[in-house]
Coordinates of C-alpha atoms in Angstrom, one line a residue:
X1 CA 18.8 -9.5 25.9
X2 CA 15.5 -11.0 25.1
X3 CA 15.0 -14.7 25.5
X4 CA 12.1 -16.8 24.3
X5 CA 10.6 -19.8 26.0
X6 CA 7.7 -21.9 25.0
X7 CA 4.6 -21.2 27.1
X8 CA 3.5 -24.1 29.2
X9 CA -0.1 -25.0 30.0
X10 CA -1.2 -22.7 32.8
X11 CA -4.4 -21.1 33.9
X12 CA -7.0 -21.5 31.2
X13 CA -8.6 -18.2 30.1
X14 CA -10.5 -17.2 26.9
X15 CA -8.7 -15.4 24.1
X16 CA -11.3 -12.6 24.6
X17 CA -10.3 -12.2 28.3
X18 CA -6.6 -12.2 27.4
X19 CA -7.0 -9.5 24.7
X20 CA -8.8 -7.2 27.1
X21 CA -6.1 -7.7 29.8
X22 CA -3.3 -7.1 27.3
X23 CA -5.0 -3.8 26.1
X24 CA -5.2 -2.6 29.7
X25 CA -1.7 -3.9 30.7
X26 CA 0.3 -1.4 28.8
X27 CA -1.3 1.8 30.3
X28 CA -1.1 0.2 33.7
X29 CA 2.6 -0.4 33.4
X30 CA 3.2 3.0 31.9
X31 CA 1.7 4.5 35.0
X32 CA 4.0 2.4 37.2
X33 CA 7.5 2.2 35.8
X34 CA 9.7 -0.3 37.5
X35 CA 6.9 -2.1 39.3
X36 CA 7.7 -5.6 40.6
X37 CA 6.1 -8.3 38.6
X38 CA 4.5 -10.0 41.6
X39 CA 2.9 -6.7 42.7
X40 CA 1.5 -6.1 39.2
X41 CA 0.1 -9.6 39.1
X42 CA -1.7 -9.0 42.4
X43 CA -3.2 -5.8 41.2
X44 CA -4.4 -7.4 37.9
X45 CA -5.7 -10.5 39.6
X46 CA -3.5 -13.0 37.7
X47 CA -0.8 -15.4 38.6
X48 CA 2.9 -14.3 38.4
X49 CA 3.3 -16.9 35.5
X50 CA 0.3 -15.6 33.6
X51 CA 1.6 -12.1 33.8
X52 CA 5.0 -13.1 32.6
X53 CA 3.4 -15.0 29.7
X54 CA 1.4 -11.8 28.9
X55 CA 4.7 -9.8 28.9
X56 CA 6.3 -12.2 26.4
X57 CA 3.2 -11.9 24.2
X58 CA 3.4 -8.0 24.3
X59 CA 6.9 -8.2 22.9
X60 CA 5.4 -9.5 19.7
X61 CA 2.6 -6.9 19.5
X62 CA 2.7 -3.4 17.9
X63 CA 2.2 -1.4 14.7
X64 CA 2.2 -2.6 11.1
X65 CA 5.8 -3.1 10.0
X66 CA 6.4 -5.4 13.0
X67 CA 10.2 -4.5 13.1
X68 CA 12.4 -2.4 15.5
X69 CA 10.5 0.8 16.4
X70 CA 7.1 -0.8 15.7
X71 CA 6.7 -3.4 18.4
X72 CA 5.9 -2.6 22.0
X73 CA 9.2 -2.7 24.0
X74 CA 9.9 -3.0 27.7
X75 CA 12.9 -3.4 30.1
X76 CA 13.0 -6.2 32.6
X77 CA 15.4 -5.5 35.3
X78 CA 15.4 -8.5 37.6
X79 CA 11.8 -8.8 38.7
X80 CA 10.8 -5.2 37.7
X81 CA 9.2 -4.2 34.4
X82 CA 9.1 -0.9 32.6
X83 CA 7.4 -0.1 29.2
X84 CA 9.9 1.8 27.1
X85 CA 7.7 2.1 23.9
X86 CA 3.9 1.8 24.1
X87 CA 3.1 1.7 20.3
X88 CA 0.3 4.1 20.9
X89 CA -1.5 2.0 23.5
X90 CA -1.3 4.5 26.2
X91 CA -4.7 4.4 27.8
X92 CA -7.0 1.7 29.2
X93 CA -9.7 0.3 27.0
X94 CA -12.7 2.3 27.7
X95 CA -15.6 3.3 25.4
X96 CA -17.7 6.3 25.8
X97 CA -21.3 6.3 24.9
X98 CA -20.8 7.4 21.3
X99 CA -18.0 4.9 20.7
X100 CA -19.9 2.0 22.1
X101 CA -23.0 2.8 20.0
X102 CA -20.8 3.2 16.9
X103 CA -19.4 -0.3 17.6
X104 CA -22.9 -1.7 18.2
X105 CA -24.1 -0.3 15.0
X106 CA -21.0 -1.7 13.1
X107 CA -21.6 -5.2 14.6
X108 CA -25.3 -5.0 13.7
X109 CA -24.3 -4.2 10.1
X110 CA -22.0 -7.2 10.0
X111 CA -24.8 -9.5 11.1
X112 CA -26.8 -8.2 8.2
X113 CA -24.0 -8.7 5.7
X114 CA -24.7 -11.8 3.5
X115 CA -22.0 -14.4 3.4
X116 CA -19.9 -12.9 6.3
X117 CA -18.0 -15.6 8.2
X118 CA -17.8 -16.2 12.0
X119 CA -21.5 -15.0 12.4
X120 CA -21.8 -16.7 15.9
X121 CA -18.8 -14.9 17.2
X122 CA -20.1 -11.5 15.9
X123 CA -23.5 -12.2 17.6
X124 CA -21.8 -13.1 20.9
X125 CA -19.7 -10.0 20.8
X126 CA -22.7 -7.8 20.0
X127 CA -24.8 -9.4 22.9
X128 CA -22.0 -8.7 25.4
X129 CA -21.6 -5.1 24.2
X130 CA -25.3 -4.3 24.2
X131 CA -25.5 -5.8 27.7
X132 CA -22.6 -3.6 29.0
X133 CA -24.0 -0.6 27.2
X134 CA -27.3 -0.7 29.1
X135 CA -30.4 1.3 28.2
X136 CA -28.7 3.6 25.5
X137 CA -28.0 0.6 23.4
X138 CA -31.7 0.0 23.1
X139 CA -32.1 3.1 20.9
X140 CA -34.1 2.3 17.7
X141 CA -31.1 2.0 15.4
X142 CA -32.1 -0.1 12.5
X143 CA -29.3 -1.4 10.3
X144 CA -29.9 -2.6 6.8
X145 CA -27.4 -3.0 4.0
X146 CA -29.5 -1.4 1.2
X147 CA -27.9 -2.5 -2.1
X148 CA -26.5 -5.7 -0.6
X149 CA -28.8 -7.9 1.4
X150 CA -32.2 -7.3 -0.3
X151 CA -30.8 -6.8 -3.8
X152 CA -28.5 -9.9 -3.5
X153 CA -31.5 -12.2 -3.8
X154 CA -33.1 -9.9 -6.4
X155 CA -30.0 -10.2 -8.7
X156 CA -29.7 -13.9 -8.1
X157 CA -33.1 -14.3 -9.6
X158 CA -32.2 -12.0 -12.5
X159 CA -29.2 -14.1 -13.4
X160 CA -31.2 -17.3 -13.2
X161 CA -33.7 -15.9 -15.7
X162 CA -30.8 -15.7 -18.2
X163 CA -31.3 -12.3 -19.8
X164 CA -28.8 -9.7 -20.9
X165 CA -29.1 -6.5 -18.8
X166 CA -28.9 -2.9 -19.6
X167 CA -27.4 -1.2 -16.4
X168 CA -26.6 2.2 -15.1
X169 CA -23.4 1.8 -13.1
X170 CA -21.4 4.1 -10.9
X171 CA -17.6 3.4 -11.2
X172 CA -16.0 4.7 -8.0
X173 CA -12.4 4.6 -9.3
X174 CA -13.3 7.1 -12.0
X175 CA -16.1 8.8 -10.2
X176 CA -18.4 8.5 -13.1
X177 CA -21.8 6.9 -14.1
X178 CA -22.1 4.9 -17.3
X179 CA -24.6 3.0 -19.3
X180 CA -23.7 -0.5 -20.6
X181 CA -25.1 -3.9 -21.7
X182 CA -23.8 -6.9 -19.8
X183 CA -24.3 -10.7 -20.0
X184 CA -24.6 -11.8 -16.4
X185 CA -22.6 -14.9 -15.3
X186 CA -23.0 -15.2 -11.5
X187 CA -23.7 -13.4 -8.3
X188 CA -21.3 -13.7 -5.4
X189 CA -20.3 -12.1 -2.0
X190 CA -16.7 -11.2 -1.5
X191 CA -15.5 -9.4 1.6
X192 CA -19.0 -8.7 2.8
X193 CA -20.0 -7.0 -0.5
X194 CA -22.3 -8.4 -3.2
X195 CA -21.1 -8.5 -6.8
X196 CA -22.5 -9.5 -10.2
X197 CA -19.9 -10.9 -12.5
X198 CA -20.8 -10.4 -16.1
X199 CA -19.3 -10.0 -19.6
X200 CA -19.3 -6.3 -20.3
X201 CA -20.0 -5.6 -24.1
X202 CA -18.7 -2.1 -23.8
X203 CA -15.3 -3.2 -22.2
X204 CA -15.3 -6.5 -24.1
X205 CA -14.1 -8.2 -20.9
X206 CA -15.3 -9.8 -17.8
X207 CA -16.2 -7.3 -15.1
X208 CA -17.3 -7.4 -11.4
X209 CA -20.2 -5.0 -10.7
X210 CA -20.9 -4.1 -7.1
X211 CA -24.6 -4.5 -6.7
X212 CA -25.0 -1.5 -4.5
X213 CA -23.4 0.7 -7.3
X214 CA -25.9 -0.5 -10.0
X215 CA -28.3 2.4 -10.0
X216 CA -30.8 1.0 -12.4
X217 CA -31.2 -2.1 -14.7
X218 CA -33.5 -3.3 -17.3
X219 CA -33.8 -6.9 -18.6
X220 CA -33.5 -7.1 -22.4
X221 CA -35.1 -9.6 -24.7
X222 CA -31.7 -11.0 -25.5
X223 CA -30.5 -14.2 -23.9
X224 CA -27.3 -13.7 -21.7
X225 CA -24.5 -15.2 -23.8
X226 CA -21.0 -14.6 -22.5
X227 CA -18.5 -15.4 -25.2
X228 CA -16.1 -18.5 -24.7
X229 CA -13.3 -16.3 -23.5
X230 CA -15.5 -15.0 -20.6
X231 CA -13.8 -16.9 -17.7
X232 CA -14.8 -16.2 -14.1
X233 CA -12.3 -14.5 -11.9
X234 CA -10.3 -16.3 -9.2
X235 CA -11.4 -14.3 -6.2
X236 CA -9.6 -16.2 -3.5
X237 CA -7.2 -13.2 -3.1
X238 CA -9.9 -10.5 -3.4
X239 CA -11.8 -8.9 -6.2
X240 CA -9.0 -6.4 -7.3
X241 CA -6.2 -8.3 -9.0
X242 CA -3.3 -6.0 -10.0
X243 CA -1.8 -6.6 -13.4
X244 CA 1.4 -5.2 -15.1
X245 CA -0.7 -3.1 -17.5
X246 CA -2.1 -1.0 -14.7
X247 CA -0.4 2.3 -13.6
X248 CA 2.3 1.8 -11.0
X249 CA 2.1 4.4 -8.2
X250 CA 4.9 5.1 -5.8
X251 CA 4.2 6.8 -2.5
X252 CA 6.2 7.9 0.5
X253 CA 4.1 6.9 3.5
X254 CA 4.2 8.0 7.2
X255 CA 3.5 5.8 10.2
X256 CA -0.2 6.7 10.6
X257 CA -0.9 5.8 6.9
X258 CA 1.2 2.6 7.0
X259 CA -2.1 0.6 7.1
X260 CA -2.6 1.0 3.3
X261 CA 0.2 -1.5 2.7
X262 CA -2.0 -4.2 4.4
X263 CA -5.3 -3.0 2.9
X264 CA -4.1 -2.8 -0.7
X265 CA -1.9 -5.3 -2.6
X266 CA 1.6 -3.8 -2.9
X267 CA 4.5 -4.7 -5.2
X268 CA 7.1 -3.3 -2.8
X269 CA 7.3 -1.8 0.6
X270 CA 10.7 -0.5 1.7
X271 CA 11.5 1.1 5.0
X272 CA 13.5 4.4 4.7
X273 CA 14.3 6.1 8.0
X274 CA 10.9 7.3 9.5
X275 CA 8.8 6.5 6.4
X276 CA 8.1 3.8 3.9
X277 CA 8.4 3.8 0.1
X278 CA 5.4 1.9 -1.3
X279 CA 4.8 0.8 -4.8
X280 CA 1.3 -0.4 -5.8
X281 CA -0.8 -0.8 -9.0
X282 CA -3.9 1.4 -9.3
X283 CA -7.0 0.7 -11.3
X284 CA -6.6 4.2 -12.7
X285 CA -4.9 7.4 -11.6
X286 CA -8.2 9.0 -10.6
X287 CA -8.5 6.4 -7.8
X288 CA -4.9 7.0 -6.8
X289 CA -5.5 10.8 -6.7
X290 CA -8.5 10.4 -4.4
X291 CA -6.6 8.0 -2.1
X292 CA -3.7 10.4 -1.7
X293 CA -5.8 13.5 -1.1
X294 CA -7.8 11.7 1.5
X295 CA -4.7 10.6 3.4
X296 CA -3.3 14.2 3.6
X297 CA 0.2 15.0 4.7
X298 CA 1.1 11.5 5.8
X299 CA 1.4 10.5 2.1
X300 CA 3.6 12.1 -0.6
X301 CA 3.4 11.1 -4.2
X302 CA 6.8 10.1 -5.8
X303 CA 5.6 8.7 -9.1
X304 CA 4.2 8.8 -11.8
X305 CA 4.9 12.4 -12.9
X306 CA 1.3 13.0 -14.0
X307 CA 0.0 12.1 -10.6
X308 CA 2.6 14.2 -8.9
X309 CA 1.4 17.2 -11.0
X310 CA -2.3 16.8 -10.4
X311 CA -2.1 16.2 -6.7
X312 CA 0.4 19.1 -6.4
X313 CA -2.0 21.3 -8.3
X314 CA -5.0 20.4 -6.1
X315 CA -2.9 21.0 -3.0
X316 CA -1.9 24.5 -4.2
X317 CA -5.5 25.3 -5.2
X318 CA -6.6 24.3 -1.6
X319 CA -3.9 26.7 -0.2
X320 CA -5.1 29.5 -2.5
X321 CA -8.6 29.0 -1.4
X322 CA -7.5 29.0 2.3
X323 CA -5.6 32.3 1.7
X324 CA -8.6 33.8 0.0
X325 CA -10.7 32.9 3.1
X326 CA -8.1 34.4 5.5
X327 CA -6.9 37.7 4.2
X328 CA -3.3 38.8 5.1
X329 CA -3.0 39.7 8.8
X330 CA -6.2 37.8 9.9
X331 CA -4.6 34.3 10.2
X332 CA -3.9 33.3 13.8
X333 CA -0.3 32.9 14.7
X334 CA -0.8 29.3 15.6
X335 CA -2.9 28.4 12.6
X336 CA -1.6 25.3 10.9
X337 CA -1.2 25.9 7.1
X338 CA -0.1 22.8 5.2
X339 CA 3.0 23.0 2.9
X340 CA 2.2 22.9 -0.8
X341 CA 4.5 20.0 -1.3
X342 CA 2.9 17.9 1.6
X343 CA 1.1 15.7 -0.9
X344 CA 3.6 15.5 -3.8
X345 CA 7.3 15.6 -4.4

């Protein structure tokens, strides 16, 4: 039976040091089931109390869902500890050269992102990683956010000049490029991405245009004049705000795709045996189709029927193409061929 006690003030360590220790603690204990706590503390260079505090914290760590079957679990038999569920953390934290360089590039990109918070922490983490990586981290990898950093100031000046714009814009949710005239209202940065908020004359509504998706623009001779009903969006909860008029999509999600319930706003997430039933609003079904196809067999479409049909059709077309590429008798016995209903039900 688990008991919880309030941690008392003990050895002072940084949160960074503790995270690193926790990530290495699970694979260490997996390799030594039933190890005495004092012996593990000696090996890890911490006090017996600090290790017990770490074990209590591990009990609250795990996979999204944070319920039974998601959190790291262990058995404490007297003074001996055994990990019974590792939540996938089964190897020590080690980065190979490619992984370290990818992380360095990602951190450099964050430092170039306008409006990003905790910049000092990012720069400290980058400096530590570059120092540990050594010479290969000094490779000439230049990171610039084209369409964000440079164009952010450009569009701020455009908005200040107060002219209506004719823009060529790529809409990712529909995978199409359109021409439209807009009345700019403001430029802002949300989640590390730069946007121009404007009244769209084509949609007759306020729209948020990602600056890196504006392929071209021309300033017109007209003054920017958003109508009285053009009210700026409340972006405290993000750019996308689901509304009841948008299509409701229902998906059956496996463990490895559970992250979408934290990344996208969902109306309902319900656990069912070894999967979750997820309901969320989509900007349009074209976006939902691309999301599902990108996630593969870990997601099955439950509703609406038109999305079930289109995803099922594309899955069957993919199987037909696969069969054409591998004539009968030439497919290896262990070849993994996905089921046609893997993406739809």
